[in-house]
């Protein structure tokens, strides 16, 4: 165990001090999940090689009892291996492949469009010494100027909430992706919303979104780890005439998923299939 | 433990003897995974209440040492609880929520469109006494005649493979969804392809689909459980001029996902971000 119960984490921050990288967010939660304290080395996008003495170009990186560990997944696996008696992050070998599938899906649905909506805010909020790097690397990635990339975001923002229905559906049946308690899958998925809150200069989800309960509980975990004063409100999206329904209101009202516990539990559906009035 | 190492399973079959229900398929695999033998009670859609003595309208149902258990998830949980010393199906509370999310996604991408392509074959292959029930219940569900539902399937079939990329991506990095060995998540996902093979009168995936390796290994498991003689080939889809690429060939060729193990592992991407030639 770390002598002083502390893990040194090289952060990737904005000028607000809030973490921007979803991978660093997941790592902060993973360390806190293990009951370890965070010893943060602050900093932004530039100078990572200098800060880490040439150990890495990318963050997160941690130092645990003098041992450097790079890469968010490798760090989570290291923590489970080194601290097996503390709450587990990845409790079964199947959690990693499934989480990676779910995370990739969530990035496609949410981070991709949000990135095109918030890139100007992202650049403007970054540390002064990072402005040139963020601007140039992102403009090269998208092949357009940042001012052009964000154009039309008022149409793209309301298109995202309806695409998150799969996540709502599973969180209607389970308190966390980890079941009764959060695990590393929750932290990977929450990181998408933590990233968003670090840069969102306008809200992305409606006030009544059923995801709100899980997100707020997630931001509150580990002493309010997601409640950094540099974070922005992500609830409060106002829909315009003609915007799609943000979530499935019939499903939210209850009871689409049921388990077969005998004929009385399936009678209503049977009647529907047979075109009979439910008994 | 079951006295004779056997579990009685009420099957849901076609006239070929092949199981059609994805839920029954997952249950067969779950029982075999535990090293238990299947004692199959044959039958189709009609007469389930008679066959089960009024215990259930839906299948799967099992009888284990005289104990009835209904519902595919409840059966899997029962098997893990009753046979804890045998290979585990659901090794962590997080496997269930994540699997349910992945399964729902897979049903939306594949089962939904395939159902509209194979409903005539589905009905024609069902047991003679089931024809009327299948026809009436499905026509009521879709609001159209079966002959009309399948119209245009030659256009819908090639649209499915490109939508399965998330599954390919995770199975490029992991042997099974369960990691090094299959778990209940694999069985739920394989059941989508097992259902398909039970009714597909024309192939749905190209011969060179990278998913083929996992699907073939899955059908071979537990003594070739998925190789019932009533199953149809699902590989061999022929693409027409203008059909979309069935899978991401650049990704299949390798190496999109990499872990940060130090500056040399990220140098190429850094150069790309900076617009420099890779070193």
mmCIF file of C-alpha atoms in Angstrom, chain A residues 49 54-60 70-74 88 90-102 104-105 108 133 136-138 140-141 166-167 169-170 173-174 176-180 183 185 188 257-276, chain B residues 49 54-60 70-74 88 90-102 104-105 108 133 136-138 140-141 166-167 169-170 173-174 176-180 183 185 188 257-276:
data_model
loop_
_atom_site.group_PDB
_atom_site.id
_atom_site.type_symbol
_atom_site.label_atom_id
_atom_site.label_comp_id
_atom_site.label_asym_id
_atom_site.label_seq_id
_atom_site.Cartn_x
_atom_site.Cartn_y
_atom_site.Cartn_z
ATOM 1 C CA UNK A 49 6.967 15.403 -21.112
ATOM 2 C CA UNK A 54 10.082 12.269 -20.082
ATOM 3 C CA UNK A 55 7.906 9.404 -18.838
ATOM 4 C CA UNK A 56 4.870 10.121 -21.029
ATOM 5 C CA UNK A 57 3.289 12.376 -23.663
ATOM 6 C CA UNK A 58 -0.252 11.529 -22.545
ATOM 7 C CA UNK A 59 -2.208 11.662 -19.323
ATOM 8 C CA UNK A 60 -3.320 10.226 -16.964
ATOM 9 C CA UNK A 70 0.461 5.101 -17.515
ATOM 10 C CA UNK A 71 -2.893 4.689 -19.306
ATOM 11 C CA UNK A 72 -6.312 4.824 -17.635
ATOM 12 C CA UNK A 73 -7.187 1.124 -18.108
ATOM 13 C CA UNK A 74 -3.735 -0.025 -17.020
ATOM 14 C CA UNK A 88 -12.984 -3.704 -6.587
ATOM 15 C CA UNK A 90 -13.241 -4.491 -12.386
ATOM 16 C CA UNK A 91 -14.770 -7.476 -10.602
ATOM 17 C CA UNK A 92 -14.895 -9.902 -13.512
ATOM 18 C CA UNK A 93 -12.892 -10.248 -16.745
ATOM 19 C CA UNK A 94 -16.131 -9.586 -18.672
ATOM 20 C CA UNK A 95 -16.509 -6.081 -17.245
ATOM 21 C CA UNK A 96 -13.702 -4.677 -19.426
ATOM 22 C CA UNK A 97 -14.941 -5.797 -22.883
ATOM 23 C CA UNK A 98 -18.542 -4.860 -22.062
ATOM 24 C CA UNK A 99 -17.523 -1.482 -20.636
ATOM 25 C CA UNK A 100 -15.396 -0.751 -23.706
ATOM 26 C CA UNK A 101 -18.340 -1.495 -25.983
ATOM 27 C CA UNK A 102 -20.684 0.691 -23.948
ATOM 28 C CA UNK A 104 -17.433 3.520 -27.432
ATOM 29 C CA UNK A 105 -21.181 3.644 -28.065
ATOM 30 C CA UNK A 108 -20.288 8.081 -30.649
ATOM 31 C CA UNK A 133 -1.833 23.691 -29.294
ATOM 32 C CA UNK A 136 -3.952 23.896 -34.177
ATOM 33 C CA UNK A 137 -4.386 20.223 -33.290
ATOM 34 C CA UNK A 138 -8.201 20.378 -33.323
ATOM 35 C CA UNK A 140 -6.098 19.875 -38.177
ATOM 36 C CA UNK A 141 -8.257 17.002 -36.838
ATOM 37 C CA UNK A 166 -30.198 2.639 -24.044
ATOM 38 C CA UNK A 167 -28.363 4.073 -21.044
ATOM 39 C CA UNK A 169 -33.220 1.957 -20.035
ATOM 40 C CA UNK A 170 -30.548 0.052 -18.124
ATOM 41 C CA UNK A 173 -33.592 -1.230 -13.758
ATOM 42 C CA UNK A 174 -30.258 -0.849 -11.962
ATOM 43 C CA UNK A 176 -25.532 1.806 -11.148
ATOM 44 C CA UNK A 177 -23.943 0.130 -14.181
ATOM 45 C CA UNK A 178 -22.075 -1.810 -11.504
ATOM 46 C CA UNK A 179 -25.368 -2.978 -9.948
ATOM 47 C CA UNK A 180 -26.079 -1.848 -6.378
ATOM 48 C CA UNK A 183 -17.784 0.178 -10.454
ATOM 49 C CA UNK A 185 -17.997 1.005 -15.818
ATOM 50 C CA UNK A 188 -15.979 5.446 -17.608
ATOM 51 C CA UNK A 257 -39.161 -4.579 -18.745
ATOM 52 C CA UNK A 258 -40.726 -7.399 -16.764
ATOM 53 C CA UNK A 259 -39.543 -10.807 -15.692
ATOM 54 C CA UNK A 260 -41.639 -13.925 -16.204
ATOM 55 C CA UNK A 261 -42.700 -15.049 -12.757
ATOM 56 C CA UNK A 262 -45.704 -17.053 -13.969
ATOM 57 C CA UNK A 263 -48.819 -16.703 -16.145
ATOM 58 C CA UNK A 264 -50.191 -13.683 -14.241
ATOM 59 C CA UNK A 265 -46.997 -11.723 -15.056
ATOM 60 C CA UNK A 266 -47.416 -12.272 -18.818
ATOM 61 C CA UNK A 267 -51.207 -12.200 -19.183
ATOM 62 C CA UNK A 268 -51.417 -8.574 -20.369
ATOM 63 C CA UNK A 269 -48.834 -9.090 -23.090
ATOM 64 C CA UNK A 270 -50.453 -12.345 -24.165
ATOM 65 C CA UNK A 271 -53.798 -10.598 -24.518
ATOM 66 C CA UNK A 272 -52.146 -7.886 -26.618
ATOM 67 C CA UNK A 273 -50.518 -10.490 -28.888
ATOM 68 C CA UNK A 274 -53.863 -12.228 -29.320
ATOM 69 C CA UNK A 275 -55.738 -8.973 -29.847
ATOM 70 C CA UNK A 276 -57.852 -9.536 -26.719
ATOM 71 C CA UNK B 49 -49.507 -23.854 -20.517
ATOM 72 C CA UNK B 54 -50.120 -24.258 -16.058
ATOM 73 C CA UNK B 55 -46.762 -23.046 -14.734
ATOM 74 C CA UNK B 56 -45.992 -20.557 -17.513
ATOM 75 C CA UNK B 57 -47.123 -19.008 -20.808
ATOM 76 C CA UNK B 58 -43.556 -18.214 -21.863
ATOM 77 C CA UNK B 59 -40.328 -20.119 -22.316
ATOM 78 C CA UNK B 60 -37.667 -20.905 -21.267
ATOM 79 C CA UNK B 70 -38.924 -19.300 -15.192
ATOM 80 C CA UNK B 71 -37.283 -16.463 -17.178
ATOM 81 C CA UNK B 72 -33.866 -16.642 -18.821
ATOM 82 C CA UNK B 73 -32.149 -14.132 -16.491
ATOM 83 C CA UNK B 74 -33.688 -15.661 -13.378
ATOM 84 C CA UNK B 88 -19.599 -18.781 -13.234
ATOM 85 C CA UNK B 90 -22.385 -13.713 -14.121
ATOM 86 C CA UNK B 91 -19.173 -13.089 -12.198
ATOM 87 C CA UNK B 92 -19.847 -9.559 -11.030
ATOM 88 C CA UNK B 93 -23.033 -7.544 -10.373
ATOM 89 C CA UNK B 94 -21.952 -5.189 -13.195
ATOM 90 C CA UNK B 95 -22.138 -7.903 -15.840
ATOM 91 C CA UNK B 96 -25.948 -7.876 -15.878
ATOM 92 C CA UNK B 97 -26.587 -4.135 -16.510
ATOM 93 C CA UNK B 98 -23.781 -3.946 -19.086
ATOM 94 C CA UNK B 99 -24.964 -7.108 -20.854
ATOM 95 C CA UNK B 100 -28.529 -5.808 -20.953
ATOM 96 C CA UNK B 101 -27.361 -2.569 -22.555
ATOM 97 C CA UNK B 102 -25.252 -4.416 -25.134
ATOM 98 C CA UNK B 104 -30.660 -4.205 -26.359
ATOM 99 C CA UNK B 105 -28.282 -2.419 -28.723
ATOM 100 C CA UNK B 108 -31.986 -2.878 -32.338
ATOM 101 C CA UNK B 133 -50.568 -18.266 -33.966
ATOM 102 C CA UNK B 136 -51.812 -13.735 -36.469
ATOM 103 C CA UNK B 137 -49.659 -12.478 -33.594
ATOM 104 C CA UNK B 138 -46.909 -11.128 -35.883
ATOM 105 C CA UNK B 140 -51.026 -7.808 -35.447
ATOM 106 C CA UNK B 141 -47.634 -6.672 -34.069
ATOM 107 C CA UNK B 166 -18.950 -1.858 -32.056
ATOM 108 C CA UNK B 167 -19.140 -5.604 -31.462
ATOM 109 C CA UNK B 169 -14.196 -3.609 -32.288
ATOM 110 C CA UNK B 170 -14.405 -5.154 -28.819
ATOM 111 C CA UNK B 173 -9.226 -6.884 -28.494
ATOM 112 C CA UNK B 174 -10.827 -9.691 -26.507
ATOM 113 C CA UNK B 176 -14.844 -13.362 -25.733
ATOM 114 C CA UNK B 177 -17.122 -10.703 -24.237
ATOM 115 C CA UNK B 178 -16.300 -12.546 -21.009
ATOM 116 C CA UNK B 179 -12.565 -12.009 -21.582
ATOM 117 C CA UNK B 180 -10.432 -15.138 -22.038
ATOM 118 C CA UNK B 183 -19.622 -15.904 -19.934
ATOM 119 C CA UNK B 185 -22.780 -11.973 -21.954
ATOM 120 C CA UNK B 188 -26.893 -13.472 -24.753
ATOM 121 C CA UNK B 257 -6.668 0.781 -30.118
ATOM 122 C CA UNK B 258 -3.369 1.132 -28.334
ATOM 123 C CA UNK B 259 -2.387 1.539 -24.713
ATOM 124 C CA UNK B 260 -0.022 4.245 -23.534
ATOM 125 C CA UNK B 261 3.125 2.456 -22.423
ATOM 126 C CA UNK B 262 5.390 5.487 -22.815
ATOM 127 C CA UNK B 263 6.353 8.178 -25.366
ATOM 128 C CA UNK B 264 7.367 5.695 -28.074
ATOM 129 C CA UNK B 265 3.839 4.205 -28.035
ATOM 130 C CA UNK B 266 2.213 7.592 -28.708
ATOM 131 C CA UNK B 267 4.807 9.230 -30.988
ATOM 132 C CA UNK B 268 2.992 8.463 -34.255
ATOM 133 C CA UNK B 269 -0.288 9.928 -33.038
ATOM 134 C CA UNK B 270 1.490 12.979 -31.617
ATOM 135 C CA UNK B 271 3.148 13.619 -34.969
ATOM 136 C CA UNK B 272 -0.232 13.340 -36.688
ATOM 137 C CA UNK B 273 -1.790 15.826 -34.237
ATOM 138 C CA UNK B 274 1.073 18.231 -34.829
ATOM 139 C CA UNK B 275 1.017 17.734 -38.611
ATOM 140 C CA UNK B 276 4.548 16.337 -38.607
#
